Amino acid sequence: MIRLQHQKSIAVVGAGPAGLACATTLAERGHRVDLIERNDRIGGQFRLAMQIPGKEEFRETIRYFANRIDETGVNLLLDTEADFEQLKEYDHVVLATGVTPRKVDIEGIENAEKVVDYQTLIKEKTPVGNKIAIVGAGGIGLMWRA
C-alpha cells in the first residue's frame, strides 16, 4: 500500500458500484477511508440488477469489492445514515448515493395506478399483466421484454 505524506481522512457515502470503486481506490492510494452505507450490505443498484435474468454476474462484482474492502483497509460502516455532524470531521467527502428512477412526462401518469418504476417492480416483485409497456431501453428495461 502506498503511504502518502499528506494522508487524508475521506468519507465515501454510498456503497454502490461508484462508492465501492472510489473507496477502494482512495484506500489503495494511502488515504484513511470510511465507506458509509445506510443499508445492511454493499452493492446498491447492483443488488437490484442481479435479480434480472441474465444479469446474475453482478453478484461476482459485489464479491470482488467485498474482498477489495478487506485488502485495502477501507472501514465499512453498514446500517449507518451519514449526517452533517459526522461528515464535517473528514478532510473530504465523496457522495455516491445512487440514482432515482426518472419520472417521464406523460399526461395523467401521476394518477395511473398501474404505473410502477423498475426499483419497485424488482424489490417488491410487483405482479404485471400479460400486456405491458416498458418506457426506456436501458439494460433493465430490455431484460423485461416478452
mmCIF file of C-alpha atoms in Angstrom, residues 3-56:
data_model
loop_
_atom_site.group_PDB
_atom_site.id
_atom_site.type_symbol
_atom_site.label_atom_id
_atom_site.label_comp_id
_atom_site.label_asym_id
_atom_site.label_seq_id
_atom_site.Cartn_x
_atom_site.Cartn_y
_atom_site.Cartn_z
ATOM 1 C CA ARG A 3 1.764 5.802 2.072
ATOM 2 C CA LEU A 4 1.211 9.459 1.350
ATOM 3 C CA GLN A 5 2.976 12.335 3.021
ATOM 4 C CA HIS A 6 -0.370 14.051 3.414
ATOM 5 C CA GLN A 7 -2.756 11.200 4.100
ATOM 6 C CA LYS A 8 -6.362 12.421 4.148
ATOM 7 C CA SER A 9 -9.367 11.145 6.021
ATOM 8 C CA ILE A 10 -12.141 10.617 3.490
ATOM 9 C CA ALA A 11 -15.770 9.598 3.870
ATOM 10 C CA VAL A 12 -17.421 7.913 0.913
ATOM 11 C CA VAL A 13 -21.198 7.902 1.295
ATOM 12 C CA GLY A 14 -22.870 5.066 -0.579
ATOM 13 C CA ALA A 15 -21.602 1.520 -1.144
ATOM 14 C CA GLY A 16 -22.978 1.004 -4.624
ATOM 15 C CA PRO A 17 -20.703 0.494 -7.643
ATOM 16 C CA ALA A 18 -19.317 4.054 -7.705
ATOM 17 C CA GLY A 19 -18.799 4.277 -3.939
ATOM 18 C CA LEU A 20 -17.096 0.891 -3.806
ATOM 19 C CA ALA A 21 -14.698 1.744 -6.627
ATOM 20 C CA CYS A 22 -13.956 5.173 -5.154
ATOM 21 C CA ALA A 23 -13.397 3.961 -1.583
ATOM 22 C CA THR A 24 -11.082 1.098 -2.517
ATOM 23 C CA THR A 25 -9.065 3.248 -4.939
ATOM 24 C CA LEU A 26 -8.611 6.006 -2.345
ATOM 25 C CA ALA A 27 -7.540 3.488 0.309
ATOM 26 C CA GLU A 28 -5.156 1.858 -2.147
ATOM 27 C CA ARG A 29 -3.598 5.295 -2.657
ATOM 28 C CA GLY A 30 -2.934 5.571 1.067
ATOM 29 C CA HIS A 31 -5.869 7.528 2.444
ATOM 30 C CA ARG A 32 -7.927 6.602 5.503
ATOM 31 C CA VAL A 33 -11.377 5.826 4.129
ATOM 32 C CA ASP A 34 -14.715 5.259 5.822
ATOM 33 C CA LEU A 35 -17.340 3.828 3.469
ATOM 34 C CA ILE A 36 -20.753 4.741 4.874
ATOM 35 C CA GLU A 37 -23.807 2.775 3.728
ATOM 36 C CA ARG A 38 -27.341 3.142 5.094
ATOM 37 C CA ASN A 39 -28.303 -0.409 4.106
ATOM 38 C CA ASP A 40 -27.100 -3.605 5.766
ATOM 39 C CA ARG A 41 -24.908 -4.664 2.811
ATOM 40 C CA ILE A 42 -22.893 -3.309 -0.071
ATOM 41 C CA GLY A 43 -23.924 -3.313 -3.717
ATOM 42 C CA GLY A 44 -26.548 -0.629 -4.262
ATOM 43 C CA GLN A 45 -28.135 -0.852 -7.724
ATOM 44 C CA PHE A 46 -26.126 -3.995 -8.482
ATOM 45 C CA ARG A 47 -28.279 -5.832 -5.928
ATOM 46 C CA LEU A 48 -31.333 -4.922 -7.997
ATOM 47 C CA ALA A 49 -29.690 -5.631 -11.334
ATOM 48 C CA MET A 50 -28.503 -9.111 -10.359
ATOM 49 C CA GLN A 51 -32.134 -10.171 -9.932
ATOM 50 C CA ILE A 52 -32.781 -9.663 -13.655
ATOM 51 C CA PRO A 53 -32.361 -12.822 -15.743
ATOM 52 C CA GLY A 54 -29.006 -12.659 -17.494
ATOM 53 C CA LYS A 55 -27.517 -10.173 -15.028
ATOM 54 C CA GLU A 56 -26.524 -12.577 -12.256
#
